[in-house]
Amino acid sequence: MEITLIQVVLISLIYALFHGNGGLPPIGMITTMVTPFTFSWLIGAVLGDWKQGLIIGATIQTINMTPVIIGGITTVDLWYSATLVIPLVISYGLDITAAVAIAAPVAVIANFLGQINIIGLFDLVYVPLGDKAAAEGNWKKLLYVSHVLPAVLNTAFKFVVAFMGVYAGTAATSLIINKIPESVMLGFGAAAGLMPAVGFAMFLALIGKMKFLPYFFVGFYLVKFAGLSTIVIGLIGLILGFIYMLNREGMNDSENLIGGN
């Protein structure tokens, strides 16, 4: 199934709005909760299969279970990766496991390019304008310069990048995929099978506390042997977390009481 120009525009707009204007309140607060899992169904809906889009987004999310932002610098751009990979699977019939294997390097490369994008050059304009607005005591102009203008330009830049990737990338990728030997595609599939394991390993390493590991293994074995759904496991996890917080608060109160005596 070929992707139409309107679909490319809509997909690019979804990526730009959900990942390009984090500085624009109140949308900025919403975008902090956006992951490939939460917005991939919209891309799937544009392509006529929202459920498949959601599945692909959730699978891509497992590549990196613990992406963190330090000093405004991210490690991977899973959003852009999902934006390119979902059309490949739904429209061009690429196997999802192979698509996830392709998504991993795309996420790293896209993040690197995003950190050096030309929008950073506009900071040289924002800062003097912001200083001037602050000196004048014009808080409305300062708010516009510090939040609205950067968000609008960054959203426009993200839209162009996504449009170029989806419009040219899908056609070019489809030609490349047809040239890739079947054995190589099988290798991509095998590599993709390791991605979730790597993601979970990074997640466990981030926890870094042995006292939390039993909760992880309880959830794993409940799914593996009891056959419980992820929703049920999530509810059990919330209850256990609530109990843990109550016990910790009780211990702190006891320590404070003893210390006071």
XYZ file of C-alpha atoms in Angstrom:
261
model
C 0.000 0.000 0.000
C 1.446 3.315 -1.071
C 1.440 6.225 1.357
C -0.346 9.332 0.104
C 0.968 12.859 0.469
C -1.818 13.702 2.921
C -0.820 10.764 5.116
C 2.812 11.896 5.068
C 1.756 15.405 6.131
C -0.437 14.074 8.951
C 2.278 11.725 10.240
C 4.843 14.533 10.160
C 2.419 16.826 11.964
C 1.840 14.230 14.695
C 5.573 13.875 15.271
C 6.150 17.637 15.241
C 3.326 18.469 17.645
C 4.037 15.718 20.151
C 7.811 15.948 20.071
C 8.628 19.381 18.730
C 6.998 21.946 20.995
C 7.840 20.900 24.517
C 8.473 24.533 25.441
C 4.912 25.639 24.717
C 2.688 25.404 27.813
C 0.407 23.632 28.480
C 1.370 21.326 25.595
C 4.879 21.097 27.023
C 3.540 19.370 30.121
C 1.690 16.887 27.932
C 4.690 16.118 25.740
C 6.723 15.049 28.772
C 4.424 12.025 28.993
C 4.558 11.212 25.276
C 6.422 8.068 24.269
C 6.345 5.941 21.105
C 3.809 3.786 22.940
C 1.414 6.646 23.613
C 1.403 8.356 20.211
C 2.119 5.485 17.802
C -1.548 4.537 17.595
C -2.227 7.931 15.990
C 0.260 7.193 13.218
C -1.300 3.761 12.817
C -4.749 5.350 12.597
C -3.579 7.642 9.792
C -2.387 4.536 7.926
C -5.627 2.657 8.628
C -4.455 0.283 11.375
C -4.226 1.942 14.789
C -3.864 -1.373 16.619
C -0.815 -2.395 14.588
C 0.667 1.057 15.133
C 0.230 0.659 18.886
C 1.901 -2.760 18.830
C 4.867 -1.416 16.860
C 5.223 1.583 19.165
C 5.200 -0.628 22.260
C 7.801 -2.904 20.681
C 10.061 0.030 19.828
C 9.665 1.305 23.387
C 11.357 -1.854 24.675
C 14.566 -0.929 22.821
C 15.345 1.502 25.593
C 13.302 1.110 28.747
C 15.101 3.924 30.525
C 15.746 6.904 28.230
C 16.756 9.859 30.384
C 17.282 13.537 29.621
C 20.331 15.082 31.275
C 20.992 18.757 30.650
C 18.551 18.687 27.744
C 20.492 15.883 26.027
C 18.755 12.610 25.205
C 20.357 9.309 24.279
C 17.956 8.105 21.583
C 15.100 9.543 19.545
C 12.578 6.717 19.738
C 9.839 9.075 18.551
C 11.465 9.658 15.174
C 12.310 5.989 14.936
C 8.657 5.059 15.449
C 7.573 7.710 12.954
C 9.675 6.085 10.225
C 9.259 2.426 11.153
C 5.467 2.276 11.566
C 4.802 3.208 7.897
C 7.358 0.599 6.811
C 5.495 -2.168 8.619
C 1.914 -1.149 7.860
C 2.305 0.159 4.308
C 5.196 -1.911 2.950
C 4.669 -5.152 4.855
C 8.076 -5.211 6.536
C 8.286 -7.824 9.285
C 7.947 -6.159 12.679
C 11.008 -7.881 14.155
C 13.194 -6.686 11.293
C 11.664 -3.224 11.569
C 12.582 -3.020 15.249
C 16.160 -3.993 14.414
C 16.246 -1.116 11.922
C 14.659 1.202 14.492
C 17.576 0.885 16.922
C 20.266 2.574 14.771
C 17.709 5.034 13.399
C 16.918 6.153 16.959
C 20.588 6.787 17.726
C 21.342 8.590 14.443
C 18.181 10.716 14.633
C 19.029 11.756 18.175
C 22.551 12.769 17.136
C 21.233 14.874 14.263
C 18.600 16.381 16.532
C 21.219 17.607 18.992
C 23.029 19.567 16.275
C 19.957 20.844 14.439
C 19.967 24.366 13.084
C 17.313 25.466 15.573
C 20.093 25.758 18.145
C 21.477 28.660 16.146
C 18.324 30.642 16.850
C 19.293 30.710 20.525
C 21.616 33.538 19.526
C 18.473 35.500 18.673
C 16.284 34.419 21.598
C 18.722 35.439 24.329
C 19.223 39.106 23.275
C 15.483 39.501 22.679
C 14.774 38.000 26.084
C 17.298 40.288 27.771
C 15.760 43.298 26.061
C 12.236 42.297 27.095
C 13.375 41.764 30.696
C 15.104 45.163 30.746
C 11.902 46.797 29.475
C 9.824 44.960 32.058
C 7.654 43.554 29.267
C 6.750 40.137 30.679
C 4.401 39.300 27.791
C 7.193 39.765 25.263
C 9.566 37.804 27.498
C 7.074 34.926 27.699
C 6.661 34.976 23.926
C 10.415 34.985 23.272
C 11.247 32.316 25.844
C 8.389 29.874 25.164
C 6.198 30.552 22.139
C 8.776 31.530 19.506
C 11.207 28.645 20.213
C 8.342 26.159 20.311
C 6.913 27.339 16.986
C 10.276 27.248 15.202
C 11.225 23.900 16.715
C 7.856 22.420 15.734
C 8.306 23.667 12.169
C 11.801 22.178 12.040
C 10.598 18.828 13.400
C 7.809 18.791 10.815
C 10.253 19.306 7.945
C 12.602 16.610 9.251
C 9.771 14.107 9.697
C 8.271 14.944 6.301
C 11.579 14.375 4.531
C 12.152 11.126 6.393
C 8.689 9.662 5.837
C 8.233 10.878 2.259
C 11.675 9.972 0.964
C 12.494 7.333 3.530
C 9.590 5.021 2.839
C 10.150 4.972 -0.903
C 13.912 4.621 -0.586
C 13.654 2.043 2.166
C 11.215 -0.065 0.190
C 13.709 -0.226 -2.678
C 16.543 -1.099 -0.307
C 14.497 -3.767 1.458
C 13.765 -5.478 -1.842
C 17.520 -5.660 -2.481
C 18.437 -7.069 0.938
C 19.043 -10.840 0.905
C 16.652 -12.964 2.926
C 19.477 -14.200 5.138
C 20.288 -10.618 6.160
C 16.651 -9.931 6.966
C 16.625 -13.043 9.142
C 19.674 -11.641 10.908
C 17.799 -8.395 11.552
C 14.966 -10.420 13.033
C 17.321 -12.315 15.325
C 18.970 -9.088 16.453
C 15.574 -7.555 17.139
C 14.807 -10.419 19.482
C 17.681 -9.279 21.678
C 16.549 -5.657 21.841
C 13.849 -6.091 24.518
C 16.292 -8.094 26.644
C 18.839 -5.283 26.398
C 16.168 -2.758 27.308
C 15.084 -4.713 30.371
C 18.719 -5.195 31.389
C 19.255 -1.422 31.256
C 16.068 -0.976 33.267
C 17.284 -3.347 35.977
C 20.692 -1.677 36.012
C 19.026 1.699 36.524
C 17.082 0.379 39.518
C 20.398 -0.597 41.072
C 18.859 -1.739 44.350
C 18.652 -5.406 45.253
C 15.632 -4.857 47.477
C 13.501 -3.977 44.429
C 14.476 -7.022 42.347
C 12.033 -9.422 44.101
C 9.131 -7.298 42.857
C 10.408 -7.631 39.303
C 10.741 -11.408 39.524
C 7.310 -11.752 41.170
C 5.755 -9.937 38.220
C 7.746 -11.971 35.707
C 6.756 -15.349 37.146
C 3.118 -14.327 37.577
C 2.981 -13.588 33.852
C 5.024 -16.647 32.882
C 3.343 -19.326 34.977
C 0.055 -17.866 36.242
C -0.894 -16.438 32.849
C -2.093 -13.136 34.303
C -2.549 -10.183 31.969
C -0.320 -7.129 32.102
C -3.242 -5.047 33.394
C -3.686 -7.370 36.372
C 0.067 -7.371 37.001
C 0.066 -3.574 36.839
C -2.710 -3.367 39.440
C -0.841 -5.798 41.694
C 2.277 -3.659 41.257
C 0.369 -0.527 42.293
C -0.915 -2.256 45.411
C 2.547 -3.547 46.346
C 4.034 -0.108 45.724
C 1.389 1.492 47.939
C 2.084 -1.042 50.705
C 5.821 -0.377 50.378
C 5.298 3.378 50.709
C 3.090 2.938 53.786
C 5.645 0.664 55.440
C 8.465 3.090 54.693
C 6.515 6.023 56.116
C 5.718 3.950 59.204
C 9.390 3.132 59.700
C 10.333 6.808 59.311
C 7.712 7.825 61.882
C 9.026 5.205 64.302
C 12.608 6.392 63.835
C 11.573 10.004 64.402
C 9.651 9.020 67.526
C 12.625 7.102 68.906
C 14.977 9.938 68.032
C 12.694 12.431 69.753
C 12.725 10.418 72.940
